[in-house]
PDB file of C-alpha atoms in Angstrom:
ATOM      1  CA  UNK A   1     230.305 215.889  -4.959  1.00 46.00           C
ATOM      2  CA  UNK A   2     231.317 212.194  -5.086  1.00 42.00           C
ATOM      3  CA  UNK A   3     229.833 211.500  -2.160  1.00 44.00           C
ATOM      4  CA  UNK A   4     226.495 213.139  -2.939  1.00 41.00           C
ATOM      5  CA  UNK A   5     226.351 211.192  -6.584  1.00 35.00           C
ATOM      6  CA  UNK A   6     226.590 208.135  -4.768  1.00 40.00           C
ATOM      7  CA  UNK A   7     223.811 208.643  -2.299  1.00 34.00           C
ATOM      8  CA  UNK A   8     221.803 210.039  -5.191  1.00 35.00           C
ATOM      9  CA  UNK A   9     222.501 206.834  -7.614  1.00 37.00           C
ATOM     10  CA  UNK A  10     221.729 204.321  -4.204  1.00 36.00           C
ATOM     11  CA  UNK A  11     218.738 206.044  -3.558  1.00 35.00           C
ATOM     12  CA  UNK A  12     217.461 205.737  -7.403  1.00 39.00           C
ATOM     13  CA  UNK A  13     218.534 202.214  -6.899  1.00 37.00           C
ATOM     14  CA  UNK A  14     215.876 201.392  -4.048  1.00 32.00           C
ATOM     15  CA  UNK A  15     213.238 203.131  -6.318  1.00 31.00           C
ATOM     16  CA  UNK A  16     213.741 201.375  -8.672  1.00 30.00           C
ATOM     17  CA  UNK A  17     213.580 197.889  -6.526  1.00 38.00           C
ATOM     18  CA  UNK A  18     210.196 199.226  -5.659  1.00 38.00           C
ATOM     19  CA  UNK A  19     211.301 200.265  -2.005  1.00 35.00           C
ATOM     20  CA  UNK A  20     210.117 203.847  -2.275  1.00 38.00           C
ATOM     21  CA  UNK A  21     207.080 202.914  -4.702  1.00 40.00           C
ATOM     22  CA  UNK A  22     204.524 205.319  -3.952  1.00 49.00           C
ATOM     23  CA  UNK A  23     202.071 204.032  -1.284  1.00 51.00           C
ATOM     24  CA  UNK A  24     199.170 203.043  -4.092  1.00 49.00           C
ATOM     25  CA  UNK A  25     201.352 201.006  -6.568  1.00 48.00           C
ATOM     26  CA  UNK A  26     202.965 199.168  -3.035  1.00 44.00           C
ATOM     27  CA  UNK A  27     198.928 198.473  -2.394  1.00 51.00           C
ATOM     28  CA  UNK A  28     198.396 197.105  -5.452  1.00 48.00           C
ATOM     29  CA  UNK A  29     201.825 194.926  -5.203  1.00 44.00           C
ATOM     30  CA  UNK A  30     200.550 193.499  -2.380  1.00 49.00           C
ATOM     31  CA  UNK A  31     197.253 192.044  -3.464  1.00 54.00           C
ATOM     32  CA  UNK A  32     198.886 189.858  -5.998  1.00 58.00           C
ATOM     33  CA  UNK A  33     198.780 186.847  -5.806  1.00 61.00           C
ATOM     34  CA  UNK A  34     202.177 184.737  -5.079  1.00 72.00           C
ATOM     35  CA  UNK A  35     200.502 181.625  -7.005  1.00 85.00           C
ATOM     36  CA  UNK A  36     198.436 181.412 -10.001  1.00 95.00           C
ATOM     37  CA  UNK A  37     194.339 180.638  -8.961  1.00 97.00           C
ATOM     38  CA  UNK A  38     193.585 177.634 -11.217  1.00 95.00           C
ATOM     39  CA  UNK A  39     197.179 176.269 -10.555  1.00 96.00           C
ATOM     40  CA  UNK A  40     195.603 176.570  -6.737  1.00 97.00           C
ATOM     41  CA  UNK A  41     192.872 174.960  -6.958  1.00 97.00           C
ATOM     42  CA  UNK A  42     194.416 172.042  -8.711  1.00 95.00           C
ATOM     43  CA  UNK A  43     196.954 171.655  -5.880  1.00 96.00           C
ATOM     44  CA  UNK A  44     193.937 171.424  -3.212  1.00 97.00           C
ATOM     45  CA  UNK A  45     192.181 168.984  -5.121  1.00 96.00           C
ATOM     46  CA  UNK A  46     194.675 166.989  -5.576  1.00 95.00           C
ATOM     47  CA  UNK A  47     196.171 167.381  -1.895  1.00 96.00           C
ATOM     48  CA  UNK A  48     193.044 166.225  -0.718  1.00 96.00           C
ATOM     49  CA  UNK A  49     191.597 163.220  -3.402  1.00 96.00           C
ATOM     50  CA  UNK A  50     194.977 162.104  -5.659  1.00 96.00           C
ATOM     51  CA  UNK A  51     197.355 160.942  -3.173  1.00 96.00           C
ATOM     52  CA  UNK A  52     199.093 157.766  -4.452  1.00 96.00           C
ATOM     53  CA  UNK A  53     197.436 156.079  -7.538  1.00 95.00           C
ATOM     54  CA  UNK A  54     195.394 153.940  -4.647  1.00 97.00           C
ATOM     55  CA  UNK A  55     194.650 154.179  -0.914  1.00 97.00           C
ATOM     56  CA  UNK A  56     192.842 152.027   1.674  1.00 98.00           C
ATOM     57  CA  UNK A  57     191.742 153.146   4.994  1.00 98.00           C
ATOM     58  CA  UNK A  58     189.760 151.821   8.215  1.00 98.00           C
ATOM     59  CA  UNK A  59     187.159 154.928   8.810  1.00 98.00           C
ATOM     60  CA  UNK A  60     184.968 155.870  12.300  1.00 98.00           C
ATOM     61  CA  UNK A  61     182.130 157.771  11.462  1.00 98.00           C
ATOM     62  CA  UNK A  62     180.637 159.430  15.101  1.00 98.00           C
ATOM     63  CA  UNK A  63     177.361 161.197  13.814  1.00 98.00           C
ATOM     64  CA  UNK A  64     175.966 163.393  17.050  1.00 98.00           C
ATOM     65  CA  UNK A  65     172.640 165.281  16.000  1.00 96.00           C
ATOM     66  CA  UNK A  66     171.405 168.809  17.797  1.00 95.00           C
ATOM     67  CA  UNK A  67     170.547 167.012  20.897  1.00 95.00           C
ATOM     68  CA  UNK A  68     173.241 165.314  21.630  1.00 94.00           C
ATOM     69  CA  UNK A  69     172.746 161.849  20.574  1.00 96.00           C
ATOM     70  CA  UNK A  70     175.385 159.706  19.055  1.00 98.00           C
ATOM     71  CA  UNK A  71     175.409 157.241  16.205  1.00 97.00           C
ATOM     72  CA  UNK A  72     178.206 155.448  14.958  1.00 98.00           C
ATOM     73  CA  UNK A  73     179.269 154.010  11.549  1.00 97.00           C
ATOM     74  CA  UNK A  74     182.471 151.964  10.602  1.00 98.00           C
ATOM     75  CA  UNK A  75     183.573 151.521   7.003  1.00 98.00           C
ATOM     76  CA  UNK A  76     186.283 150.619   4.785  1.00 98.00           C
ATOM     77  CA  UNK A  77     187.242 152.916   1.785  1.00 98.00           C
ATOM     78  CA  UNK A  78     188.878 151.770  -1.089  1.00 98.00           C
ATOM     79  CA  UNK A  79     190.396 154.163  -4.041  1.00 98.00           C
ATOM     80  CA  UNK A  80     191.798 153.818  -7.067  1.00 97.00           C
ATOM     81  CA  UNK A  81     192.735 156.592  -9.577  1.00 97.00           C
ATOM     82  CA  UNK A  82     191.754 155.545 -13.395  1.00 94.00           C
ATOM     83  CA  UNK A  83     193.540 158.949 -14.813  1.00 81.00           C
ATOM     84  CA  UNK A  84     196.259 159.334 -12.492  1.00 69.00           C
ATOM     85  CA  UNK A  85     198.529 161.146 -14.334  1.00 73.00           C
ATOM     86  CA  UNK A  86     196.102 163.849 -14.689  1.00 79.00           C
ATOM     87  CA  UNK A  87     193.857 163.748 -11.301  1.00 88.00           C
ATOM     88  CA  UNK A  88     191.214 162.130 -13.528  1.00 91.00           C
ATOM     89  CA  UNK A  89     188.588 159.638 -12.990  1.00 94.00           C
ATOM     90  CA  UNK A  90     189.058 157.657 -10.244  1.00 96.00           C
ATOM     91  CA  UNK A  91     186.303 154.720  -8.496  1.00 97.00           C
ATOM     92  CA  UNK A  92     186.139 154.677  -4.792  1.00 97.00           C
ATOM     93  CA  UNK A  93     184.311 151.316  -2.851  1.00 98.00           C
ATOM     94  CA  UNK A  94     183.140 151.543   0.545  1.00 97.00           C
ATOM     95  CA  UNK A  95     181.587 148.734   2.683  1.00 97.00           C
ATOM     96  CA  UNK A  96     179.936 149.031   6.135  1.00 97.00           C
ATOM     97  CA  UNK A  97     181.347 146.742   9.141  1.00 96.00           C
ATOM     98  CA  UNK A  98     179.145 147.977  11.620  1.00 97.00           C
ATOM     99  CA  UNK A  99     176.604 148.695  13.358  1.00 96.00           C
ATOM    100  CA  UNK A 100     174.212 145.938  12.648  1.00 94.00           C
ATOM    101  CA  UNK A 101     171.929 147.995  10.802  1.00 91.00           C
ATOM    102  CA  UNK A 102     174.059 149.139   7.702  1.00 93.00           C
ATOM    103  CA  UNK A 103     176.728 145.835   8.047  1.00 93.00           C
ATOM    104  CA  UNK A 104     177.429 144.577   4.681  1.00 94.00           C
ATOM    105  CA  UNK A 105     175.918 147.452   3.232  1.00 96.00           C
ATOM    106  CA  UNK A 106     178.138 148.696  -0.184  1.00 97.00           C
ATOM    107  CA  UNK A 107     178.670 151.883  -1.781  1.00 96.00           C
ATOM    108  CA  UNK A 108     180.579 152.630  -5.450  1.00 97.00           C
ATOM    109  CA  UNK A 109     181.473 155.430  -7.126  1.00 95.00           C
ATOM    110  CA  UNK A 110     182.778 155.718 -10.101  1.00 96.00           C
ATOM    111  CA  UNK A 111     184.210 159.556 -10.553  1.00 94.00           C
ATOM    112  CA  UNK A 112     183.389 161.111 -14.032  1.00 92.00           C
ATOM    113  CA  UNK A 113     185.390 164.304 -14.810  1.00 88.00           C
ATOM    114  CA  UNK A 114     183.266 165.666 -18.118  1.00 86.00           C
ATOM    115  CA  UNK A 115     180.084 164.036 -16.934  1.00 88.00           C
ATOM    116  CA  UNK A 116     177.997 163.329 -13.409  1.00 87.00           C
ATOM    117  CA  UNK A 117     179.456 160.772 -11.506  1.00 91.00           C
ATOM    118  CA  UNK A 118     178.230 157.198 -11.433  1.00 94.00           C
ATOM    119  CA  UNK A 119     176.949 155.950  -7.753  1.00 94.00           C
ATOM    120  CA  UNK A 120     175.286 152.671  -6.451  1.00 96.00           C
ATOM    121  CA  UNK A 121     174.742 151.472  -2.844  1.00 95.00           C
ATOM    122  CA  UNK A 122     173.620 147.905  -2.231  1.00 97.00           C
ATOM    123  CA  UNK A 123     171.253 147.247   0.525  1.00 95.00           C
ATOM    124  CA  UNK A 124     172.085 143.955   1.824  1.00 94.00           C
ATOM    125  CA  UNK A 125     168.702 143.526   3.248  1.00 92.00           C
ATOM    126  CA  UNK A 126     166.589 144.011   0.313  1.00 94.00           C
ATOM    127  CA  UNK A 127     169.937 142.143  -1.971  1.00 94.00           C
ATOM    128  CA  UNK A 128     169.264 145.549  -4.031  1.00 95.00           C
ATOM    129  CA  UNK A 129     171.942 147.367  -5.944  1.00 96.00           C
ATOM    130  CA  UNK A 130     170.655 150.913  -6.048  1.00 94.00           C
ATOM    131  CA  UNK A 131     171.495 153.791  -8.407  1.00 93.00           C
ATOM    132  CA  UNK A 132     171.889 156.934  -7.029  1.00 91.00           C
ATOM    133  CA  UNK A 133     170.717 159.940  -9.237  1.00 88.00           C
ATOM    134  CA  UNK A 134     172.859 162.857  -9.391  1.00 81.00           C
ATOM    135  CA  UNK A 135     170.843 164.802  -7.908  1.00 82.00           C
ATOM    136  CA  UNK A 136     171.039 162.983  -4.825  1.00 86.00           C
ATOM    137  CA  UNK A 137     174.905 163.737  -4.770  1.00 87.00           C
ATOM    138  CA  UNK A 138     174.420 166.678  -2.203  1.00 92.00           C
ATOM    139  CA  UNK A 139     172.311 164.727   0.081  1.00 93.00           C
ATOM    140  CA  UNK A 140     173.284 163.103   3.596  1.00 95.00           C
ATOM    141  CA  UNK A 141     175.700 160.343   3.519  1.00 94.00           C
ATOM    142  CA  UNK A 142     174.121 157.644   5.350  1.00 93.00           C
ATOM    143  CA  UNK A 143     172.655 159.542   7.835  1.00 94.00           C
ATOM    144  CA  UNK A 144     175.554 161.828   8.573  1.00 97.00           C
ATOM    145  CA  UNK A 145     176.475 165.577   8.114  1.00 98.00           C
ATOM    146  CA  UNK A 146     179.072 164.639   4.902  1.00 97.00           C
ATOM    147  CA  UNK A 147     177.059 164.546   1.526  1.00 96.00           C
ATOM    148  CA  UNK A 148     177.299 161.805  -0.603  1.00 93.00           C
ATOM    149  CA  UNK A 149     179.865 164.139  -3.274  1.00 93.00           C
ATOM    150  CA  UNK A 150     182.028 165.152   0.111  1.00 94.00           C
ATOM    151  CA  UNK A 151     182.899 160.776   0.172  1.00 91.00           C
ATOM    152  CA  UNK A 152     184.560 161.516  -3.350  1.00 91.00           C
ATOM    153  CA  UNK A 153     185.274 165.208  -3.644  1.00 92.00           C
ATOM    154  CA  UNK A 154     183.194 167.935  -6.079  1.00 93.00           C
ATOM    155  CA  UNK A 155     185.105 168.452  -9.651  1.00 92.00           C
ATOM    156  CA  UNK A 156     187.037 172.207  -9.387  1.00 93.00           C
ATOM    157  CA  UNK A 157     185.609 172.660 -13.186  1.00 93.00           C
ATOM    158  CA  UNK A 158     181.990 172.906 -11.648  1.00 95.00           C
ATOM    159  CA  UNK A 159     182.739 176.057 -10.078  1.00 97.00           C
ATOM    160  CA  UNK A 160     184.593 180.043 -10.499  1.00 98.00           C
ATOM    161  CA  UNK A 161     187.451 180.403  -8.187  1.00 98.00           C
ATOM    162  CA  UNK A 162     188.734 183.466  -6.741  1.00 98.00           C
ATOM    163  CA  UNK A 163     191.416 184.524  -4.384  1.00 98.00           C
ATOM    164  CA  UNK A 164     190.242 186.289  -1.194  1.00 97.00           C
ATOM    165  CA  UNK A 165     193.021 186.642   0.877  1.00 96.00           C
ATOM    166  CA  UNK A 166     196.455 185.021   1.242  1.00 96.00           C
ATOM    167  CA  UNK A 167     197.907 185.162   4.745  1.00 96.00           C
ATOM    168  CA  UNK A 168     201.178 183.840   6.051  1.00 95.00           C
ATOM    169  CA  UNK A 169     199.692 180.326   6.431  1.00 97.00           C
ATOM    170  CA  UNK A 170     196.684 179.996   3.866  1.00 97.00           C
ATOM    171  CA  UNK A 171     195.416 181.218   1.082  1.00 98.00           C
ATOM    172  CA  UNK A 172     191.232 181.864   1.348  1.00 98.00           C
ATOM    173  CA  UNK A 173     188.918 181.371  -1.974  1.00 98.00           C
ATOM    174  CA  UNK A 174     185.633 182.051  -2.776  1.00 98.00           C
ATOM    175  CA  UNK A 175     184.265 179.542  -5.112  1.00 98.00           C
ATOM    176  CA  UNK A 176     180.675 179.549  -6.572  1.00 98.00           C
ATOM    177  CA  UNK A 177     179.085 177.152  -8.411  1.00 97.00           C
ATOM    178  CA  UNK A 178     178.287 177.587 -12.441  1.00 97.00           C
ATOM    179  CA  UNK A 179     174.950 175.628 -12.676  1.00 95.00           C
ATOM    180  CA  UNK A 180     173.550 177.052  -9.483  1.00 95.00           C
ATOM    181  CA  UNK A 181     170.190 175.274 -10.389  1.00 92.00           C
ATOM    182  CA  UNK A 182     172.447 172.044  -9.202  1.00 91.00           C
ATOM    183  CA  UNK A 183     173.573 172.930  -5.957  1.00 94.00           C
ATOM    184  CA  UNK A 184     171.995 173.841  -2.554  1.00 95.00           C
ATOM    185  CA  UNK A 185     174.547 176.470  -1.670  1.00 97.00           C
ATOM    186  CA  UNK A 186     175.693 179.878  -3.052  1.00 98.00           C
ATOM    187  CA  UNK A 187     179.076 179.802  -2.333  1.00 98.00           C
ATOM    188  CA  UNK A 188     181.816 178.273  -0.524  1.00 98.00           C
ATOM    189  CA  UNK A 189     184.987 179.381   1.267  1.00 98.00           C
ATOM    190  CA  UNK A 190     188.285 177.191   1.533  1.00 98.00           C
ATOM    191  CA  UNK A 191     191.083 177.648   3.590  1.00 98.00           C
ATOM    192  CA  UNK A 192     194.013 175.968   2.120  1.00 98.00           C
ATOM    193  CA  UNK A 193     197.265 175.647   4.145  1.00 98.00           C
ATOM    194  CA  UNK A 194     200.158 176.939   2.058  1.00 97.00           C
ATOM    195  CA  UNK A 195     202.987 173.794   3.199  1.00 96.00           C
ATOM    196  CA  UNK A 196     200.521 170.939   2.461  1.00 97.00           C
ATOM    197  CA  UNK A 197     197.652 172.787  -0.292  1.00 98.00           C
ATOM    198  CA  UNK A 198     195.231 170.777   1.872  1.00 98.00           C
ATOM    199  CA  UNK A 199     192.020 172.163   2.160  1.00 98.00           C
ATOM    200  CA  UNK A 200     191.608 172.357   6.268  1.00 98.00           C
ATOM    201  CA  UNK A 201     188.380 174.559   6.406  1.00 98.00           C
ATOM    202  CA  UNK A 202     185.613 174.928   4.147  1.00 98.00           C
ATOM    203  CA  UNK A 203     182.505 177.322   4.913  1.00 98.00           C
ATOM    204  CA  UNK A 204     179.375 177.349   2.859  1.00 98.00           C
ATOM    205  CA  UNK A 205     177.122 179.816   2.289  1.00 98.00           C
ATOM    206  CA  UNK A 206     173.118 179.471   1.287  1.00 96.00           C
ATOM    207  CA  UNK A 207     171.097 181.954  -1.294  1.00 93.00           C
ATOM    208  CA  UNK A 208     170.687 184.280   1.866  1.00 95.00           C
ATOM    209  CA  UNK A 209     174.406 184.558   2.526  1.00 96.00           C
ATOM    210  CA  UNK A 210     174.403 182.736   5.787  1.00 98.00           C
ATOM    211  CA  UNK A 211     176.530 179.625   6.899  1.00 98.00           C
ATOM    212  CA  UNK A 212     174.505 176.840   6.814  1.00 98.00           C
ATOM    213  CA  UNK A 213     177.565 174.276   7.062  1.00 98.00           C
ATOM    214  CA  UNK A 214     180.988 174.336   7.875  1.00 98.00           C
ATOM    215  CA  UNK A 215     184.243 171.461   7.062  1.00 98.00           C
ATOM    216  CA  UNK A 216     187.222 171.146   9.316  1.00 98.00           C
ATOM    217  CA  UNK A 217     190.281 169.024   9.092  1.00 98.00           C
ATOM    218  CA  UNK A 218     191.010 168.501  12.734  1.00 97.00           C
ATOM    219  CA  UNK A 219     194.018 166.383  12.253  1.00 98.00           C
ATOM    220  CA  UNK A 220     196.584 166.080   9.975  1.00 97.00           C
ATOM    221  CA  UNK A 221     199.434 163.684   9.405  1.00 97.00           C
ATOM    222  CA  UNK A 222     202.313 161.841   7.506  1.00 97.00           C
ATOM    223  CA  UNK A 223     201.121 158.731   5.824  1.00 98.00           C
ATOM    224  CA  UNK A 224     204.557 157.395   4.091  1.00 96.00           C
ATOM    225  CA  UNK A 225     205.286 160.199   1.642  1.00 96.00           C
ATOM    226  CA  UNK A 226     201.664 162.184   1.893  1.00 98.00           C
ATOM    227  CA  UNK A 227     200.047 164.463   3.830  1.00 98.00           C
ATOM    228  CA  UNK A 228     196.814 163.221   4.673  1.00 98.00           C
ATOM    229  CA  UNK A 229     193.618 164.354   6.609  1.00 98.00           C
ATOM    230  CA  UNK A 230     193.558 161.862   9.918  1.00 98.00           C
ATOM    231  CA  UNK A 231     190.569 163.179  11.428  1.00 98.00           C
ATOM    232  CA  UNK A 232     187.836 165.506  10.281  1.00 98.00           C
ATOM    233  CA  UNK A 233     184.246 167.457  11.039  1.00 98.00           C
ATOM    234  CA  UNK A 234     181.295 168.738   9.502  1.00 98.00           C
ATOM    235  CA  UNK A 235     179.071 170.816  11.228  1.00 98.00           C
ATOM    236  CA  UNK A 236     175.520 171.510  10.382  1.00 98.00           C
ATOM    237  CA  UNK A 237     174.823 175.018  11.592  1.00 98.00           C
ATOM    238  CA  UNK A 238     170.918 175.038  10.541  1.00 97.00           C
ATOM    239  CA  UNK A 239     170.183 171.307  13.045  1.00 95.00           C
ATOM    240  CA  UNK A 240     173.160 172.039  14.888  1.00 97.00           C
ATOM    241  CA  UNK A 241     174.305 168.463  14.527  1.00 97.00           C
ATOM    242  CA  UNK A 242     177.888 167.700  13.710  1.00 98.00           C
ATOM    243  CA  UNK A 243     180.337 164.560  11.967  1.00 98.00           C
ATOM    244  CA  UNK A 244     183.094 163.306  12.851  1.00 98.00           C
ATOM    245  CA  UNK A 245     185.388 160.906  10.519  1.00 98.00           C
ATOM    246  CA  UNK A 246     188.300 158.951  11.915  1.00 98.00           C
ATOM    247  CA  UNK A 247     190.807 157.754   9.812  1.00 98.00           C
ATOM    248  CA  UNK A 248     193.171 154.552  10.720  1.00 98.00           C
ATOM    249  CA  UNK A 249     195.801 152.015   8.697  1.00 97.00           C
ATOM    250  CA  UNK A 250     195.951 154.152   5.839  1.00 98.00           C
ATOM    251  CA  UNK A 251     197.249 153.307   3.337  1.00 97.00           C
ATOM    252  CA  UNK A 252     198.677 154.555  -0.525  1.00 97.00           C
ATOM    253  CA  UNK A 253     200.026 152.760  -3.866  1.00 97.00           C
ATOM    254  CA  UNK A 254     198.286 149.129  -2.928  1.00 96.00           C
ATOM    255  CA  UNK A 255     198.060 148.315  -6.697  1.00 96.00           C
ATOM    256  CA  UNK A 256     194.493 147.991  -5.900  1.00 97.00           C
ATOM    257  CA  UNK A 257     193.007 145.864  -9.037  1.00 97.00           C
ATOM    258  CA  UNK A 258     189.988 147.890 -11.223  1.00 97.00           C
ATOM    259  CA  UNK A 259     187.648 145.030 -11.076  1.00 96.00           C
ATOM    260  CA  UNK A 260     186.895 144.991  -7.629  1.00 96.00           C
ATOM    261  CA  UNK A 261     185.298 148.300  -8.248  1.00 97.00           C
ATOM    262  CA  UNK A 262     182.410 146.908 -10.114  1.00 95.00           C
ATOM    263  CA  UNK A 263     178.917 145.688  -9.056  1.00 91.00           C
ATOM    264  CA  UNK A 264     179.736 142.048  -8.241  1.00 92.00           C
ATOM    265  CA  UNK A 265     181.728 143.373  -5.353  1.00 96.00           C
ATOM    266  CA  UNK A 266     179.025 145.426  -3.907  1.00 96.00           C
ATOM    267  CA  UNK A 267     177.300 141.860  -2.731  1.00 94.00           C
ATOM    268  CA  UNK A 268     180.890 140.537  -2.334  1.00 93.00           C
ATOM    269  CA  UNK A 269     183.211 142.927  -0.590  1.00 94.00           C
ATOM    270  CA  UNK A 270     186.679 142.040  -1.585  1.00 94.00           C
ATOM    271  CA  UNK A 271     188.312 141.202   1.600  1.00 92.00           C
ATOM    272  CA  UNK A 272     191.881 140.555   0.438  1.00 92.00           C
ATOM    273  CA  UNK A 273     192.617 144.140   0.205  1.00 94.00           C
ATOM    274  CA  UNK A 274     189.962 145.622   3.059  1.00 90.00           C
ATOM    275  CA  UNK A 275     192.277 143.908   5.807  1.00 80.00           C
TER     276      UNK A 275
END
């Protein structure tokens, strides 16, 4: 009788752990979520724009359109984070080494959080600082699959997140866009590895609910204390062209002054800290 009360109180035991749960409610315990969406989608961001209060980096840009033929662009990017306690504003500089065509060309952005971003690009060969609308921020950057809001990374507020899947190595979420009257694309998917929360694959999807364009982080590596994208790729599936970025002597926490970020450095790149 002993014997059977035990078996009979380990056996309530396990159902009560959930062990035994009937096969619905073990279904529904499943699907939930081991991390809180928003909380997610902070992480990413923040994985993939907010590392260190600065950076600098040496950049390859290999551009290959649908038949095969290659174009290359080499920049410097400069970053500094305004709000970076909070993965705020931030202002990001960019000037063009090479080829001959775009050299000394200049690009600033200055990364609003409640309002559209501010952009300028200074042609060197017209000595014209030019504004860029925001409605030109999902356009091509300078020639090249990335769009000109892919250089500084889209605000997670824009958009409604949702969890898809989560697998042993990435959670997958659906994110569409609230204003779709701003935006070419219905929809996007991100694949965000679990260790890191960087974003290694994005997919998006048009108002037909095909992919028209496709991210990949092809490399990924230790940069001091951060995980950082080395390498990646977008992929235009409509032209069936395709990016690739290269990134070398990276670098985070420079103490990168704010006035360099301003439109007398567009005609004067600041060389001291592009080396």
């Amino acid at each position: 009788m002993k014997t059977r009360f035990k078996l009979l109180t380990t056996v309530g035991a396990f159902l009560i752990s959930g062990f035994f749960l009937p096969a619905a409610q073990a279904q529904e315990a499943a699907k939930k979520p081991s991390i809180n969406v928003e909380d997610l989608v902070k992480k990413a961001s923040h994985a993939a724009y907010y590392n260190g209060k600065d950076g600098t980096a040496k950049v390859e840009m290999i551009i290959k359109d649908g038949q095969g033929r290659e174009r290359i662009r080499k920049f410097t990017i400069l970053r500094k984070d305004i709000d970076d306690k909070n993965d705020g504003a931030q202002k990001f500089y960019i000037s063009f080494s090479y080829p001959s065509d775009v050299q000394k060309m200049s690009f600033l952005v200055w990364k609003n959080i409640n309002k559209a971003d501010d952009r300028w690009m200074y042609l060197p060969a017209l000595d014209l600082v030019k504004p860029i609308s925001a409605s030109d921020e999902r356009t091509s950057f300078v020639g090249s699959d990335f769009f000109y809001e892919d250089v500084s990374g889209r605000i997670p507020t824009e958009d409604r997140h949702t969890l898809l899947e989560e697998s042993k190595q990435y959670y997958v979420l659906k994110s569409e866009p609230k204003d779709a009257s701003k935006v070419e694309f219905s929809y996007y998917k991100n694949w965000i590895h679990k260790d890191t929360f960087i974003p290694v694959k994005t997919e998006f999807y048009n108002k037909a609910n095909k992919l028209y364009r496709s991210y990949e982080a092809s490399k990924v590596g230790k940069v001091g204390q951060y995980n950082t994208v080395l390498e990646s790729k977008m992929t235009d599936h409509v032209k069936g062209g395709y990016t690739i970025i290269k990134y070398s002597a990276v670098a985070y926490d420079k103490a990168l002054p704010e006035s360099i970020f301003s439109e007398r450095y567009l005609r004067t790149p600041p060389r001291k800290y592009m080396k």
